[in-house]
Amino acid sequence: MNLRFLTTLLLIGGSICSSFAQKVGKIDRPIDMVSTLVGTQSTYFLSSGNTYPAIALPWGMNFWSPQTGKMGDGWMYTYTAEKIRGIKQTHQPSPWMNDYGQFSIMAMVGNKTFDQDKRASYFSHKAETAKPHYYSVYLADYDTKVEVTPTERASYFRFTFPKTNEAYVLIDAFDKGSYVEVLPQEQKIIGYTTRNSGGVPKNFKNYYVLEFDRPFANLATFADSALVDGRLKIQANHVGALVGFQTANAGEKVHVKVASSFISPEQALLNLKELDGVTFDEQVKKGEDIWNKELSKIEVEGGTIDQMRTFYSSLYRSLLFPRMFYEINAQGQVMHYSPYNGQVLPGYMFTDTGFWDTFRCLFPFLNLMYPEINEKMQEGLANAYREGGWLPEWASPGYRNIMVGNNSASVVADAWMKGVRSKDIEVLYEAVKKGANNAGPITAVGRAGAEYYNELGYVPYDVKINENAARSLEYSYDDFAIYQLAKSLDKSKEDQSFYKKRAYNYEKLYDPATGLMRGKNKDGSWSTPFNPFKWGDAFTEGNSWHYSWSVFQDIEGLANLMGGHQAMEIKLDSVFSLPPVFDDSYYGFPIHEIREMQIANMGQYAHGNQPIQHMIYLYNHVGAPWKAQYWLRETMNRMYSPNPDGYCGDEDNGQTSAWYVFSAIGFYPVTPATDEYVLGSPIFDKVTLKLSNGKKVVLETKNNSDANRYIQQLKWNGKNYTKNYLNHSELVKGANLVFDMGAEPNKKRGVTKADLPFSLSKDDK
């Protein structure tokens, strides 16, 4: 090779490599940084997020997604798929929960079929645009472009067809009982779909309406794959409709407005009015403006392009769930179909979130940055309690029997402690007390094993209640959350003392011989044999090395059990130094969470699942904050990216995304239902939090880089600040924090007792 040419290549290559490390300044349009495809390169066996490209407005009632999977497949869109079957209205929170209220719309040319395989078209990511407010894809087999842009309860489609006499738009209302009716004089299709995965009353329906901007050249309806030309309506197990158009010129467009309602067909028509008076392009712009407004509430500057893209893609995911499950009637009143009793009732309702995941940092994030939306969510929780008799722990859309804990208590208490003043707080206080002391009608509502917990302070291993140690530890933390709420509401001393005492129940499961949490039998003996690497059994989607840190409320007390701060620091170090071995005998195979830990090369640290996500921050509690700073950077660098495989496990309704958002900013809510955030290692040169009260929190860093990840000094409003935590009540007054960063740990900062974050036993003293 010519030496001069080689030198030129090396220079070009060097400039390209260095450009990737260059920092990006202020972003005026954060939506341009968002990729909705992050996390879509996932499978049943290995999750890189288990997301789909949600086309939606923030917390919107209806989402849309391209559909590559078959009808009923929780993996509705996978990045590696080659064909697309339609654009689906979806309410799916995760593939494991699957969907409800779903139907699919597809464009075709010369292919008059209902069959989901025969109608599928090849597509390429090279001819696909995936943004929160807009999606487009080229259907190669039909030379047709499909575009969609959403409102909260409706969406606008635009189909660009070639010249043809056989252009078709299909609606597939899915199986398990559906109805379709074509109204050619009104250029509409109406109907309902009932397909769901549980959590709905018997009268559940999703009523849909499609309104076209041109007459139909022909029409047909399907019932269980049998096509009948000219038939206007049909109800059967699986129905759909196909309407045809003649496009005289290539590039002709067909516009369709689509809306749905859980309340009634009439309400679906009202919801369609969200698109009144706007063109397709105008709605795209409206959606873009809405997303930019919400995303711009956190302004980040001075990160790499990948950090910026990861941050804003994570922020987008943090603003989707829980979704609205309410509608606005003709009188402008907020109404909802109750997924708890099947009635149409006034007031807010939200759904599609599991508190086992999202109590940890998603809801604290909303309380910090979007308290006005969580105030509505709190009203929705009170309505759920009134209508169903219990607070939900996993709602989709009503009660679902999955996961453990009673973490609705944390969601309620953290909102109140962070200043979200729900008008229903007395109802919510009654609800959390009921949930804390009683087993519910299903295992995942109230507290499974409540009678044992109330008597012994833990759920025994040998009473046939699975994942008992995990339940016990979470119940103990939830009791702490209720104690905090009772204290703030000035409830009786009896209530305060009762829940505070139970907040120490975690001590009952600590085994001094192993230095870990462990299942305990009813008679007080330890369950045997004990393998700290065994997933499941006494724990939930994790092992003892993960759950031994689930003492959010009293890390100081946990450290004392372990032999002091140094002993706990060594134990924390061990999580990363141990090999990623596992015992999967409880499941009979390595569940995807096990594989995700195994392949991450971070020892026993399993960031792809929630139980351990707060653990790195605990170094702050034992006076070694520099170790938190190191491992937080490692986790952000290695476990997140803006690519289709950008997560290291399930994204889980905003929780894993909100972890990144908090951590990239530089702090994290280790103990929800307190006033504190624990410091980490901010990655950006500057972050501006635009709070809803009009105040700003500005966090600046000096000499920040990947190597300079250690805090040398922190100044709060110009004064030296040595603590390892920040107070929410002070931040919301407005604040300016300046971090001096360096390549070597400052082992003199954040090491005194006064510098350590909240712990219940420390607070007692």
mmCIF file with all atom_site columns, N, CA, C and O in Angstrom, residues 568-585:
data_model
loop_
_atom_site.group_PDB
_atom_site.id
_atom_site.type_symbol
_atom_site.label_atom_id
_atom_site.label_alt_id
_atom_site.label_comp_id
_atom_site.label_asym_id
_atom_site.label_entity_id
_atom_site.label_seq_id
_atom_site.pdbx_PDB_ins_code
_atom_site.Cartn_x
_atom_site.Cartn_y
_atom_site.Cartn_z
_atom_site.occupancy
_atom_site.B_iso_or_equiv
_atom_site.pdbx_formal_charge
_atom_site.auth_seq_id
_atom_site.auth_comp_id
_atom_site.auth_asym_id
_atom_site.auth_atom_id
_atom_site.pdbx_PDB_model_num
ATOM 1  N N  . MET A 1 568 ? -18.738 -4.330  55.854 1.00 0.00 ? 568 MET A N  1
ATOM 2  C CA . MET A 1 568 ? -19.745 -4.197  54.800 1.00 0.00 ? 568 MET A CA 1
ATOM 3  C C  . MET A 1 568 ? -19.105 -3.747  53.490 1.00 0.00 ? 568 MET A C  1
ATOM 4  O O  . MET A 1 568 ? -19.508 -4.191  52.406 1.00 0.00 ? 568 MET A O  1
ATOM 5  N N  . GLU A 1 569 ? -18.122 -2.893  53.576 1.00 0.00 ? 569 GLU A N  1
ATOM 6  C CA . GLU A 1 569 ? -17.414 -2.465  52.360 1.00 0.00 ? 569 GLU A CA 1
ATOM 7  C C  . GLU A 1 569 ? -16.779 -3.663  51.664 1.00 0.00 ? 569 GLU A C  1
ATOM 8  O O  . GLU A 1 569 ? -16.859 -3.801  50.439 1.00 0.00 ? 569 GLU A O  1
ATOM 9  N N  . ILE A 1 570 ? -16.169 -4.527  52.431 1.00 0.00 ? 570 ILE A N  1
ATOM 10 C CA . ILE A 1 570 ? -15.569 -5.740  51.865 1.00 0.00 ? 570 ILE A CA 1
ATOM 11 C C  . ILE A 1 570 ? -16.639 -6.626  51.237 1.00 0.00 ? 570 ILE A C  1
ATOM 12 O O  . ILE A 1 570 ? -16.446 -7.206  50.165 1.00 0.00 ? 570 ILE A O  1
ATOM 13 N N  . LYS A 1 571 ? -17.779 -6.721  51.910 1.00 0.00 ? 571 LYS A N  1
ATOM 14 C CA . LYS A 1 571 ? -18.886 -7.528  51.382 1.00 0.00 ? 571 LYS A CA 1
ATOM 15 C C  . LYS A 1 571 ? -19.398 -6.932  50.066 1.00 0.00 ? 571 LYS A C  1
ATOM 16 O O  . LYS A 1 571 ? -19.706 -7.666  49.118 1.00 0.00 ? 571 LYS A O  1
ATOM 17 N N  . LEU A 1 572 ? -19.488 -5.606  50.011 1.00 0.00 ? 572 LEU A N  1
ATOM 18 C CA . LEU A 1 572 ? -19.883 -4.951  48.762 1.00 0.00 ? 572 LEU A CA 1
ATOM 19 C C  . LEU A 1 572 ? -18.867 -5.236  47.655 1.00 0.00 ? 572 LEU A C  1
ATOM 20 O O  . LEU A 1 572 ? -19.245 -5.535  46.515 1.00 0.00 ? 572 LEU A O  1
ATOM 21 N N  . ASP A 1 573 ? -17.583 -5.165  47.995 1.00 0.00 ? 573 ASP A N  1
ATOM 22 C CA . ASP A 1 573 ? -16.539 -5.486  47.013 1.00 0.00 ? 573 ASP A CA 1
ATOM 23 C C  . ASP A 1 573 ? -16.705 -6.903  46.470 1.00 0.00 ? 573 ASP A C  1
ATOM 24 O O  . ASP A 1 573 ? -16.462 -7.166  45.281 1.00 0.00 ? 573 ASP A O  1
ATOM 25 N N  . SER A 1 574 ? -17.127 -7.804  47.347 1.00 0.00 ? 574 SER A N  1
ATOM 26 C CA . SER A 1 574 ? -17.229 -9.215  46.960 1.00 0.00 ? 574 SER A CA 1
ATOM 27 C C  . SER A 1 574 ? -18.243 -9.437  45.852 1.00 0.00 ? 574 SER A C  1
ATOM 28 O O  . SER A 1 574 ? -18.105 -10.370 45.050 1.00 0.00 ? 574 SER A O  1
ATOM 29 N N  . VAL A 1 575 ? -19.273 -8.603  45.803 1.00 0.00 ? 575 VAL A N  1
ATOM 30 C CA . VAL A 1 575 ? -20.281 -8.744  44.749 1.00 0.00 ? 575 VAL A CA 1
ATOM 31 C C  . VAL A 1 575 ? -19.619 -8.699  43.377 1.00 0.00 ? 575 VAL A C  1
ATOM 32 O O  . VAL A 1 575 ? -19.981 -9.452  42.462 1.00 0.00 ? 575 VAL A O  1
ATOM 33 N N  . PHE A 1 576 ? -18.608 -7.833  43.225 1.00 0.00 ? 576 PHE A N  1
ATOM 34 C CA . PHE A 1 576 ? -17.938 -7.682  41.939 1.00 0.00 ? 576 PHE A CA 1
ATOM 35 C C  . PHE A 1 576 ? -16.790 -8.673  41.742 1.00 0.00 ? 576 PHE A C  1
ATOM 36 O O  . PHE A 1 576 ? -16.453 -9.008  40.607 1.00 0.00 ? 576 PHE A O  1
ATOM 37 N N  . SER A 1 577 ? -16.194 -9.137  42.828 1.00 0.00 ? 577 SER A N  1
ATOM 38 C CA . SER A 1 577 ? -15.035 -10.030 42.701 1.00 0.00 ? 577 SER A CA 1
ATOM 39 C C  . SER A 1 577 ? -15.426 -11.497 42.604 1.00 0.00 ? 577 SER A C  1
ATOM 40 O O  . SER A 1 577 ? -14.643 -12.325 42.125 1.00 0.00 ? 577 SER A O  1
ATOM 41 N N  . LEU A 1 578 ? -16.627 -11.848 43.057 1.00 0.00 ? 578 LEU A N  1
ATOM 42 C CA . LEU A 1 578 ? -17.079 -13.229 42.940 1.00 0.00 ? 578 LEU A CA 1
ATOM 43 C C  . LEU A 1 578 ? -17.315 -13.586 41.473 1.00 0.00 ? 578 LEU A C  1
ATOM 44 O O  . LEU A 1 578 ? -17.675 -12.726 40.660 1.00 0.00 ? 578 LEU A O  1
ATOM 45 N N  . PRO A 1 579 ? -17.152 -14.852 41.115 1.00 0.00 ? 579 PRO A N  1
ATOM 46 C CA . PRO A 1 579 ? -17.474 -15.255 39.745 1.00 0.00 ? 579 PRO A CA 1
ATOM 47 C C  . PRO A 1 579 ? -18.985 -15.264 39.543 1.00 0.00 ? 579 PRO A C  1
ATOM 48 O O  . PRO A 1 579 ? -19.747 -15.386 40.510 1.00 0.00 ? 579 PRO A O  1
ATOM 49 N N  . PRO A 1 580 ? -19.461 -15.154 38.308 1.00 0.00 ? 580 PRO A N  1
ATOM 50 C CA . PRO A 1 580 ? -20.902 -15.113 38.046 1.00 0.00 ? 580 PRO A CA 1
ATOM 51 C C  . PRO A 1 580 ? -21.541 -16.503 38.038 1.00 0.00 ? 580 PRO A C  1
ATOM 52 O O  . PRO A 1 580 ? -22.282 -16.873 37.115 1.00 0.00 ? 580 PRO A O  1
ATOM 53 N N  . VAL A 1 581 ? -21.268 -17.273 39.073 1.00 0.00 ? 581 VAL A N  1
ATOM 54 C CA . VAL A 1 581 ? -21.833 -18.619 39.168 1.00 0.00 ? 581 VAL A CA 1
ATOM 55 C C  . VAL A 1 581 ? -23.285 -18.528 39.615 1.00 0.00 ? 581 VAL A C  1
ATOM 56 O O  . VAL A 1 581 ? -23.720 -17.516 40.184 1.00 0.00 ? 581 VAL A O  1
ATOM 57 N N  . PHE A 1 582 ? -24.040 -19.584 39.381 1.00 0.00 ? 582 PHE A N  1
ATOM 58 C CA . PHE A 1 582 ? -25.455 -19.565 39.743 1.00 0.00 ? 582 PHE A CA 1
ATOM 59 C C  . PHE A 1 582 ? -25.968 -20.991 39.917 1.00 0.00 ? 582 PHE A C  1
ATOM 60 O O  . PHE A 1 582 ? -25.414 -21.943 39.371 1.00 0.00 ? 582 PHE A O  1
ATOM 61 N N  . ASP A 1 583 ? -27.040 -21.080 40.688 1.00 0.00 ? 583 ASP A N  1
ATOM 62 C CA . ASP A 1 583 ? -27.792 -22.317 40.858 1.00 0.00 ? 583 ASP A CA 1
ATOM 63 C C  . ASP A 1 583 ? -29.198 -22.022 40.358 1.00 0.00 ? 583 ASP A C  1
ATOM 64 O O  . ASP A 1 583 ? -29.918 -21.216 40.945 1.00 0.00 ? 583 ASP A O  1
ATOM 65 N N  . ASP A 1 584 ? -29.591 -22.670 39.251 1.00 0.00 ? 584 ASP A N  1
ATOM 66 C CA . ASP A 1 584 ? -30.898 -22.394 38.648 1.00 0.00 ? 584 ASP A CA 1
ATOM 67 C C  . ASP A 1 584 ? -31.913 -23.502 38.925 1.00 0.00 ? 584 ASP A C  1
ATOM 68 O O  . ASP A 1 584 ? -32.941 -23.598 38.248 1.00 0.00 ? 584 ASP A O  1
ATOM 69 N N  . SER A 1 585 ? -31.660 -24.332 39.938 1.00 0.00 ? 585 SER A N  1
ATOM 70 C CA . SER A 1 585 ? -32.491 -25.513 40.167 1.00 0.00 ? 585 SER A CA 1
ATOM 71 C C  . SER A 1 585 ? -33.934 -25.162 40.514 1.00 0.00 ? 585 SER A C  1
ATOM 72 O O  . SER A 1 585 ? -34.848 -25.951 40.262 1.00 0.00 ? 585 SER A O  1
#
